[in-house]
Short mmCIF file of N, CA and C in Angstrom, two decimals:
data_model
loop_
_atom_site.label_atom_id
_atom_site.label_comp_id
_atom_site.label_asym_id
_atom_site.label_seq_id
_atom_site.Cartn_x
_atom_site.Cartn_y
_atom_site.Cartn_z
N MET A 1 -14.68 6.99 -36.51
CA MET A 1 -14.25 8.10 -35.70
C MET A 1 -13.06 7.64 -34.85
N PHE A 2 -12.01 8.44 -34.82
CA PHE A 2 -10.81 8.10 -34.06
C PHE A 2 -11.01 8.47 -32.60
N ARG A 3 -10.71 7.53 -31.69
CA ARG A 3 -10.86 7.77 -30.26
C ARG A 3 -9.50 7.52 -29.58
N PRO A 4 -8.69 8.56 -29.39
CA PRO A 4 -7.36 8.36 -28.82
C PRO A 4 -7.40 7.78 -27.42
N LEU A 5 -8.38 8.12 -26.61
CA LEU A 5 -8.43 7.58 -25.24
C LEU A 5 -8.72 6.09 -25.25
N ALA A 6 -9.58 5.65 -26.15
CA ALA A 6 -9.89 4.23 -26.22
C ALA A 6 -8.67 3.43 -26.66
N VAL A 7 -7.91 3.99 -27.61
CA VAL A 7 -6.70 3.32 -28.07
C VAL A 7 -5.68 3.26 -26.94
N LEU A 8 -5.53 4.34 -26.19
CA LEU A 8 -4.60 4.35 -25.07
C LEU A 8 -5.00 3.33 -24.02
N ALA A 9 -6.27 3.26 -23.69
CA ALA A 9 -6.74 2.29 -22.69
C ALA A 9 -6.47 0.87 -23.15
N ALA A 10 -6.69 0.60 -24.41
CA ALA A 10 -6.43 -0.75 -24.93
C ALA A 10 -4.94 -1.07 -24.88
N SER A 11 -4.09 -0.08 -25.17
CA SER A 11 -2.65 -0.29 -25.12
C SER A 11 -2.19 -0.58 -23.70
N LEU A 12 -2.73 0.14 -22.73
CA LEU A 12 -2.35 -0.07 -21.35
C LEU A 12 -2.76 -1.45 -20.88
N ALA A 13 -3.88 -1.93 -21.33
CA ALA A 13 -4.34 -3.26 -20.92
C ALA A 13 -3.39 -4.34 -21.41
N LEU A 14 -2.73 -4.11 -22.54
CA LEU A 14 -1.83 -5.10 -23.09
C LEU A 14 -0.54 -5.24 -22.28
N VAL A 15 -0.11 -4.17 -21.59
CA VAL A 15 1.14 -4.24 -20.85
C VAL A 15 0.95 -4.57 -19.39
N ALA A 16 -0.27 -4.72 -18.93
CA ALA A 16 -0.50 -5.07 -17.53
C ALA A 16 0.03 -6.47 -17.25
N LEU A 17 0.79 -6.60 -16.17
CA LEU A 17 1.37 -7.88 -15.82
C LEU A 17 0.69 -8.42 -14.57
N PRO A 18 0.36 -9.69 -14.55
CA PRO A 18 -0.27 -10.26 -13.35
C PRO A 18 0.74 -10.36 -12.22
N VAL A 19 0.26 -10.18 -11.00
CA VAL A 19 1.10 -10.33 -9.82
C VAL A 19 1.09 -11.80 -9.44
N SER A 20 2.26 -12.36 -9.25
CA SER A 20 2.35 -13.78 -8.90
C SER A 20 1.81 -14.01 -7.49
N ALA A 21 1.42 -15.24 -7.20
CA ALA A 21 0.93 -15.59 -5.87
C ALA A 21 2.03 -15.36 -4.84
N GLU A 22 3.27 -15.65 -5.20
CA GLU A 22 4.40 -15.44 -4.29
C GLU A 22 4.53 -13.97 -3.92
N ALA A 23 4.42 -13.08 -4.92
CA ALA A 23 4.54 -11.65 -4.66
C ALA A 23 3.39 -11.17 -3.79
N ALA A 24 2.19 -11.63 -4.05
CA ALA A 24 1.04 -11.19 -3.27
C ALA A 24 1.17 -11.61 -1.82
N VAL A 25 1.71 -12.80 -1.57
CA VAL A 25 1.86 -13.29 -0.21
C VAL A 25 2.95 -12.52 0.52
N ASN A 26 3.98 -12.09 -0.16
CA ASN A 26 5.11 -11.45 0.49
C ASN A 26 5.29 -9.99 0.13
N THR A 27 4.18 -9.29 -0.04
CA THR A 27 4.22 -7.86 -0.24
C THR A 27 4.01 -7.20 1.12
N PRO A 28 4.95 -6.36 1.57
CA PRO A 28 4.77 -5.72 2.86
C PRO A 28 3.63 -4.71 2.81
N VAL A 29 2.90 -4.57 3.91
CA VAL A 29 1.78 -3.65 3.99
C VAL A 29 2.27 -2.35 4.64
N ALA A 30 2.09 -1.23 3.93
CA ALA A 30 2.55 0.06 4.40
C ALA A 30 1.54 0.71 5.33
N GLY A 31 2.06 1.54 6.22
CA GLY A 31 1.22 2.35 7.08
C GLY A 31 1.94 3.64 7.39
N VAL A 32 1.19 4.69 7.74
CA VAL A 32 1.81 5.97 8.11
C VAL A 32 0.86 6.72 9.04
N THR A 33 1.42 7.34 10.08
CA THR A 33 0.64 8.16 11.01
C THR A 33 1.40 9.45 11.31
N ALA A 34 0.67 10.49 11.70
CA ALA A 34 1.26 11.74 12.18
C ALA A 34 0.80 11.92 13.62
N THR A 35 1.76 12.12 14.54
CA THR A 35 1.42 12.28 15.95
C THR A 35 2.17 13.48 16.52
N PRO A 36 1.48 14.51 16.98
CA PRO A 36 0.05 14.71 16.83
C PRO A 36 -0.30 15.07 15.39
N ALA A 37 -1.56 14.89 15.04
CA ALA A 37 -2.02 15.15 13.67
C ALA A 37 -2.35 16.63 13.46
N GLU A 38 -2.48 17.38 14.54
CA GLU A 38 -2.72 18.83 14.46
C GLU A 38 -1.75 19.52 15.39
N VAL A 39 -1.00 20.50 14.85
CA VAL A 39 0.01 21.23 15.63
C VAL A 39 -0.01 22.71 15.25
N PRO A 40 0.45 23.58 16.17
CA PRO A 40 0.68 24.97 15.79
C PRO A 40 1.88 25.06 14.84
N VAL A 41 1.90 26.04 13.98
CA VAL A 41 3.04 26.26 13.08
C VAL A 41 4.31 26.35 13.93
N GLY A 42 5.37 25.70 13.49
CA GLY A 42 6.64 25.73 14.20
C GLY A 42 6.78 24.66 15.28
N THR A 43 5.76 23.82 15.45
CA THR A 43 5.78 22.76 16.46
C THR A 43 6.02 21.42 15.76
N ALA A 44 6.88 20.61 16.34
CA ALA A 44 7.25 19.33 15.73
C ALA A 44 6.12 18.30 15.83
N SER A 45 6.07 17.43 14.84
CA SER A 45 5.18 16.28 14.82
C SER A 45 6.02 15.09 14.35
N THR A 46 5.64 13.90 14.77
CA THR A 46 6.36 12.70 14.38
C THR A 46 5.58 11.95 13.33
N ILE A 47 6.21 11.67 12.21
CA ILE A 47 5.62 10.86 11.15
C ILE A 47 6.20 9.46 11.31
N LYS A 48 5.33 8.48 11.60
CA LYS A 48 5.77 7.09 11.73
C LYS A 48 5.35 6.32 10.49
N VAL A 49 6.33 5.68 9.87
CA VAL A 49 6.11 4.89 8.67
C VAL A 49 6.35 3.44 9.04
N THR A 50 5.42 2.56 8.65
CA THR A 50 5.56 1.15 9.00
C THR A 50 5.46 0.26 7.77
N ALA A 51 6.09 -0.90 7.89
CA ALA A 51 5.96 -1.98 6.90
C ALA A 51 5.71 -3.24 7.70
N THR A 52 4.60 -3.92 7.41
CA THR A 52 4.26 -5.15 8.10
C THR A 52 4.28 -6.30 7.12
N ASN A 53 4.99 -7.36 7.48
CA ASN A 53 5.03 -8.56 6.65
C ASN A 53 3.85 -9.44 7.06
N THR A 54 2.81 -9.43 6.25
CA THR A 54 1.63 -10.24 6.54
C THR A 54 1.72 -11.60 5.86
N GLY A 55 2.84 -11.84 5.19
CA GLY A 55 3.03 -13.11 4.48
C GLY A 55 3.59 -14.19 5.38
N SER A 56 3.87 -15.33 4.76
CA SER A 56 4.36 -16.49 5.51
C SER A 56 5.87 -16.68 5.38
N LYS A 57 6.53 -15.83 4.60
CA LYS A 57 7.98 -15.96 4.39
C LYS A 57 8.68 -14.67 4.77
N ARG A 58 9.93 -14.81 5.16
CA ARG A 58 10.78 -13.66 5.47
C ARG A 58 11.00 -12.84 4.21
N ILE A 59 10.98 -11.52 4.34
CA ILE A 59 11.31 -10.63 3.23
C ILE A 59 12.74 -10.14 3.46
N ALA A 60 13.62 -10.44 2.53
CA ALA A 60 15.05 -10.13 2.70
C ALA A 60 15.31 -8.63 2.81
N GLN A 61 14.70 -7.83 1.92
CA GLN A 61 14.91 -6.39 1.93
C GLN A 61 13.61 -5.67 1.62
N VAL A 62 13.31 -4.67 2.44
CA VAL A 62 12.12 -3.84 2.23
C VAL A 62 12.59 -2.39 2.14
N ALA A 63 12.18 -1.71 1.09
CA ALA A 63 12.39 -0.27 1.00
C ALA A 63 11.17 0.37 1.64
N LEU A 64 11.40 1.21 2.62
CA LEU A 64 10.32 1.85 3.37
C LEU A 64 10.53 3.34 3.27
N GLY A 65 9.53 4.05 2.79
CA GLY A 65 9.72 5.48 2.60
C GLY A 65 8.48 6.30 2.77
N VAL A 66 8.69 7.59 2.79
CA VAL A 66 7.59 8.56 2.89
C VAL A 66 7.93 9.74 1.98
N VAL A 67 6.90 10.25 1.33
CA VAL A 67 7.05 11.44 0.51
C VAL A 67 6.44 12.59 1.29
N SER A 68 7.29 13.52 1.69
CA SER A 68 6.81 14.68 2.41
C SER A 68 6.36 15.74 1.41
N PRO A 69 5.54 16.68 1.85
CA PRO A 69 5.08 17.72 0.93
C PRO A 69 6.26 18.48 0.33
N LEU A 70 6.14 18.86 -0.93
CA LEU A 70 7.23 19.58 -1.61
C LEU A 70 7.55 20.88 -0.87
N GLY A 71 8.82 21.17 -0.81
CA GLY A 71 9.26 22.40 -0.18
C GLY A 71 9.58 22.27 1.30
N TRP A 72 9.30 21.12 1.90
CA TRP A 72 9.61 20.94 3.31
C TRP A 72 11.09 20.66 3.48
N SER A 73 11.72 21.44 4.33
CA SER A 73 13.13 21.18 4.64
C SER A 73 13.30 20.91 6.12
N ASN A 74 12.24 21.03 6.89
CA ASN A 74 12.31 20.84 8.33
C ASN A 74 12.02 19.39 8.70
N VAL A 75 12.81 18.48 8.16
CA VAL A 75 12.61 17.05 8.39
C VAL A 75 13.86 16.49 9.05
N LYS A 76 13.70 15.82 10.18
CA LYS A 76 14.82 15.17 10.86
C LYS A 76 14.76 13.69 10.56
N MET A 77 15.83 13.17 9.95
CA MET A 77 15.90 11.77 9.54
C MET A 77 16.19 10.86 10.74
N PRO A 78 15.73 9.60 10.68
CA PRO A 78 16.13 8.63 11.71
C PRO A 78 17.64 8.42 11.66
N ALA A 79 18.22 8.10 12.80
CA ALA A 79 19.67 7.94 12.89
C ALA A 79 20.09 6.48 12.78
N ASN A 80 19.44 5.71 11.89
CA ASN A 80 19.80 4.29 11.82
C ASN A 80 20.80 3.98 10.71
N GLY A 81 21.22 4.98 9.94
CA GLY A 81 22.27 4.78 8.95
C GLY A 81 21.81 4.28 7.60
N SER A 82 20.61 3.70 7.50
CA SER A 82 20.17 3.18 6.22
C SER A 82 19.22 4.13 5.50
N CYS A 83 18.99 5.30 6.07
CA CYS A 83 18.02 6.24 5.49
C CYS A 83 18.70 7.29 4.62
N ARG A 84 18.00 7.67 3.57
CA ARG A 84 18.51 8.66 2.63
C ARG A 84 17.38 9.60 2.22
N ALA A 85 17.77 10.80 1.86
CA ALA A 85 16.83 11.75 1.27
C ALA A 85 17.04 11.70 -0.24
N ALA A 86 15.96 11.61 -0.98
CA ALA A 86 16.04 11.61 -2.44
C ALA A 86 15.38 12.89 -2.95
N THR A 87 15.06 12.92 -4.21
CA THR A 87 14.47 14.11 -4.79
C THR A 87 12.97 14.19 -4.51
N ARG A 88 12.44 15.37 -4.66
CA ARG A 88 11.00 15.64 -4.59
C ARG A 88 10.36 15.20 -3.27
N GLY A 89 11.09 15.37 -2.16
CA GLY A 89 10.52 15.11 -0.86
C GLY A 89 10.54 13.67 -0.40
N LEU A 90 11.18 12.78 -1.15
CA LEU A 90 11.21 11.37 -0.78
C LEU A 90 12.29 11.10 0.26
N LEU A 91 11.89 10.45 1.36
CA LEU A 91 12.81 9.97 2.38
C LEU A 91 12.61 8.47 2.44
N TYR A 92 13.69 7.70 2.36
CA TYR A 92 13.52 6.25 2.36
C TYR A 92 14.63 5.56 3.14
N CYS A 93 14.31 4.36 3.62
CA CYS A 93 15.25 3.55 4.39
C CYS A 93 15.17 2.12 3.89
N LEU A 94 16.25 1.39 4.07
CA LEU A 94 16.28 -0.02 3.71
C LEU A 94 16.19 -0.84 4.99
N VAL A 95 15.22 -1.74 5.04
CA VAL A 95 15.02 -2.63 6.18
C VAL A 95 15.40 -4.02 5.72
N THR A 96 16.21 -4.73 6.50
CA THR A 96 16.61 -6.08 6.11
C THR A 96 16.02 -7.11 7.06
N GLY A 97 15.65 -8.25 6.49
CA GLY A 97 15.18 -9.39 7.27
C GLY A 97 13.88 -9.16 8.01
N LEU A 98 12.81 -8.81 7.30
CA LEU A 98 11.50 -8.61 7.93
C LEU A 98 10.76 -9.94 7.95
N GLY A 99 10.68 -10.55 9.13
CA GLY A 99 10.07 -11.86 9.28
C GLY A 99 8.55 -11.84 9.20
N PRO A 100 7.94 -13.00 9.01
CA PRO A 100 6.48 -13.10 8.95
C PRO A 100 5.85 -12.55 10.24
N GLY A 101 4.84 -11.71 10.07
CA GLY A 101 4.14 -11.13 11.21
C GLY A 101 4.86 -9.98 11.88
N LYS A 102 6.04 -9.61 11.40
CA LYS A 102 6.83 -8.55 12.01
C LYS A 102 6.55 -7.21 11.34
N THR A 103 6.76 -6.14 12.11
CA THR A 103 6.58 -4.78 11.61
C THR A 103 7.84 -3.97 11.83
N ALA A 104 8.29 -3.27 10.81
CA ALA A 104 9.41 -2.33 10.91
C ALA A 104 8.81 -0.93 11.00
N THR A 105 9.31 -0.12 11.92
CA THR A 105 8.80 1.24 12.12
C THR A 105 9.95 2.22 12.05
N LEU A 106 9.78 3.28 11.27
CA LEU A 106 10.74 4.36 11.20
C LEU A 106 10.01 5.65 11.53
N SER A 107 10.67 6.51 12.29
CA SER A 107 10.06 7.78 12.68
C SER A 107 10.83 8.95 12.10
N PHE A 108 10.11 9.89 11.53
CA PHE A 108 10.66 11.12 10.98
C PHE A 108 10.04 12.27 11.74
N THR A 109 10.84 13.23 12.19
CA THR A 109 10.31 14.41 12.87
C THR A 109 10.19 15.53 11.85
N VAL A 110 9.01 16.15 11.80
CA VAL A 110 8.77 17.26 10.87
C VAL A 110 8.27 18.46 11.65
N THR A 111 8.60 19.64 11.16
CA THR A 111 8.15 20.89 11.78
C THR A 111 7.58 21.78 10.68
N PRO A 112 6.24 21.95 10.66
CA PRO A 112 5.65 22.78 9.62
C PRO A 112 6.01 24.25 9.81
N ALA A 113 6.42 24.90 8.73
CA ALA A 113 6.80 26.31 8.76
C ALA A 113 5.65 27.23 8.39
N ALA A 114 4.54 26.67 7.91
CA ALA A 114 3.40 27.47 7.49
C ALA A 114 2.11 26.73 7.84
N ALA A 115 1.03 27.48 7.89
CA ALA A 115 -0.28 26.88 8.18
C ALA A 115 -0.79 26.12 6.96
N GLY A 116 -1.56 25.07 7.21
CA GLY A 116 -2.15 24.30 6.12
C GLY A 116 -2.33 22.85 6.51
N THR A 117 -2.91 22.09 5.59
CA THR A 117 -3.05 20.65 5.76
C THR A 117 -2.13 19.98 4.76
N PHE A 118 -1.27 19.12 5.25
CA PHE A 118 -0.21 18.53 4.45
C PHE A 118 -0.38 17.02 4.41
N THR A 119 -0.19 16.43 3.23
CA THR A 119 -0.33 14.99 3.05
C THR A 119 1.03 14.33 2.97
N PHE A 120 1.17 13.23 3.71
CA PHE A 120 2.38 12.41 3.67
C PHE A 120 1.99 11.05 3.12
N ASN A 121 2.63 10.63 2.05
CA ASN A 121 2.37 9.32 1.42
C ASN A 121 3.54 8.39 1.70
N SER A 122 3.23 7.17 2.15
CA SER A 122 4.29 6.21 2.43
C SER A 122 4.18 5.02 1.50
N TYR A 123 5.27 4.26 1.43
CA TYR A 123 5.26 3.02 0.67
C TYR A 123 6.14 1.99 1.36
N ALA A 124 5.85 0.74 1.13
CA ALA A 124 6.68 -0.38 1.57
C ALA A 124 6.84 -1.30 0.37
N ARG A 125 8.09 -1.55 -0.04
CA ARG A 125 8.35 -2.31 -1.27
C ARG A 125 9.25 -3.51 -0.97
N ASN A 126 8.84 -4.68 -1.44
CA ASN A 126 9.68 -5.87 -1.39
C ASN A 126 10.68 -5.72 -2.53
N ILE A 127 11.95 -5.57 -2.20
CA ILE A 127 12.97 -5.32 -3.22
C ILE A 127 13.09 -6.48 -4.20
N ALA A 128 12.95 -7.72 -3.74
CA ALA A 128 13.11 -8.89 -4.61
C ALA A 128 12.02 -8.98 -5.66
N THR A 129 10.78 -8.68 -5.29
CA THR A 129 9.66 -8.84 -6.23
C THR A 129 9.20 -7.50 -6.81
N MET A 130 9.70 -6.38 -6.23
CA MET A 130 9.31 -5.03 -6.65
C MET A 130 7.80 -4.80 -6.50
N THR A 131 7.17 -5.48 -5.57
CA THR A 131 5.76 -5.24 -5.27
C THR A 131 5.69 -4.33 -4.06
N GLU A 132 4.68 -3.48 -4.03
CA GLU A 132 4.59 -2.53 -2.93
C GLU A 132 3.15 -2.17 -2.61
N THR A 133 2.97 -1.59 -1.43
CA THR A 133 1.70 -1.02 -1.02
C THR A 133 1.97 0.39 -0.53
N GLY A 134 0.92 1.17 -0.40
CA GLY A 134 1.07 2.54 0.05
C GLY A 134 0.01 2.93 1.05
N ALA A 135 0.25 4.03 1.75
CA ALA A 135 -0.70 4.57 2.71
C ALA A 135 -0.47 6.08 2.78
N SER A 136 -1.43 6.79 3.35
CA SER A 136 -1.25 8.25 3.49
C SER A 136 -1.89 8.74 4.77
N THR A 137 -1.40 9.90 5.23
CA THR A 137 -1.96 10.57 6.40
C THR A 137 -1.81 12.07 6.19
N THR A 138 -2.51 12.84 7.00
CA THR A 138 -2.39 14.30 6.90
C THR A 138 -1.93 14.88 8.23
N LEU A 139 -1.28 16.03 8.13
CA LEU A 139 -0.86 16.81 9.28
C LEU A 139 -1.39 18.22 9.05
N THR A 140 -2.10 18.75 10.05
CA THR A 140 -2.66 20.10 9.95
C THR A 140 -1.90 21.01 10.88
N ALA A 141 -1.43 22.13 10.33
CA ALA A 141 -0.73 23.14 11.11
C ALA A 141 -1.54 24.43 11.09
N SER A 142 -1.71 25.04 12.25
CA SER A 142 -2.48 26.29 12.32
C SER A 142 -1.73 27.34 13.10
#
């Protein structure tokens, strides 16, 4: 009997690559918060995205970003010059020279135009090793 899912799972297992010890040690840890987490429609909230270097070596470049819910246009970017808006709600910034034990924080101001609960997903990526972590938070507008 042919089992396409079993074949697909076996194929995926063949392409999995192990993460090196160096990459694991120097992968920035992502975080994201919404403050306040509950707001009336039309009221601003601050989305803070963080990358923390929990490793023992400096990370030369970290891509730090957040994916806002699709259709949101009420987003104010940080004024640090390294931030860009990409497609599908992605906002990202480049952080340089993140030392061991240090945290980079970027703040985005958002204003919900409709009621609902919205999810913001963040990531922090070591550009040299292309390893990353992610985090998420929600913002409720009523």
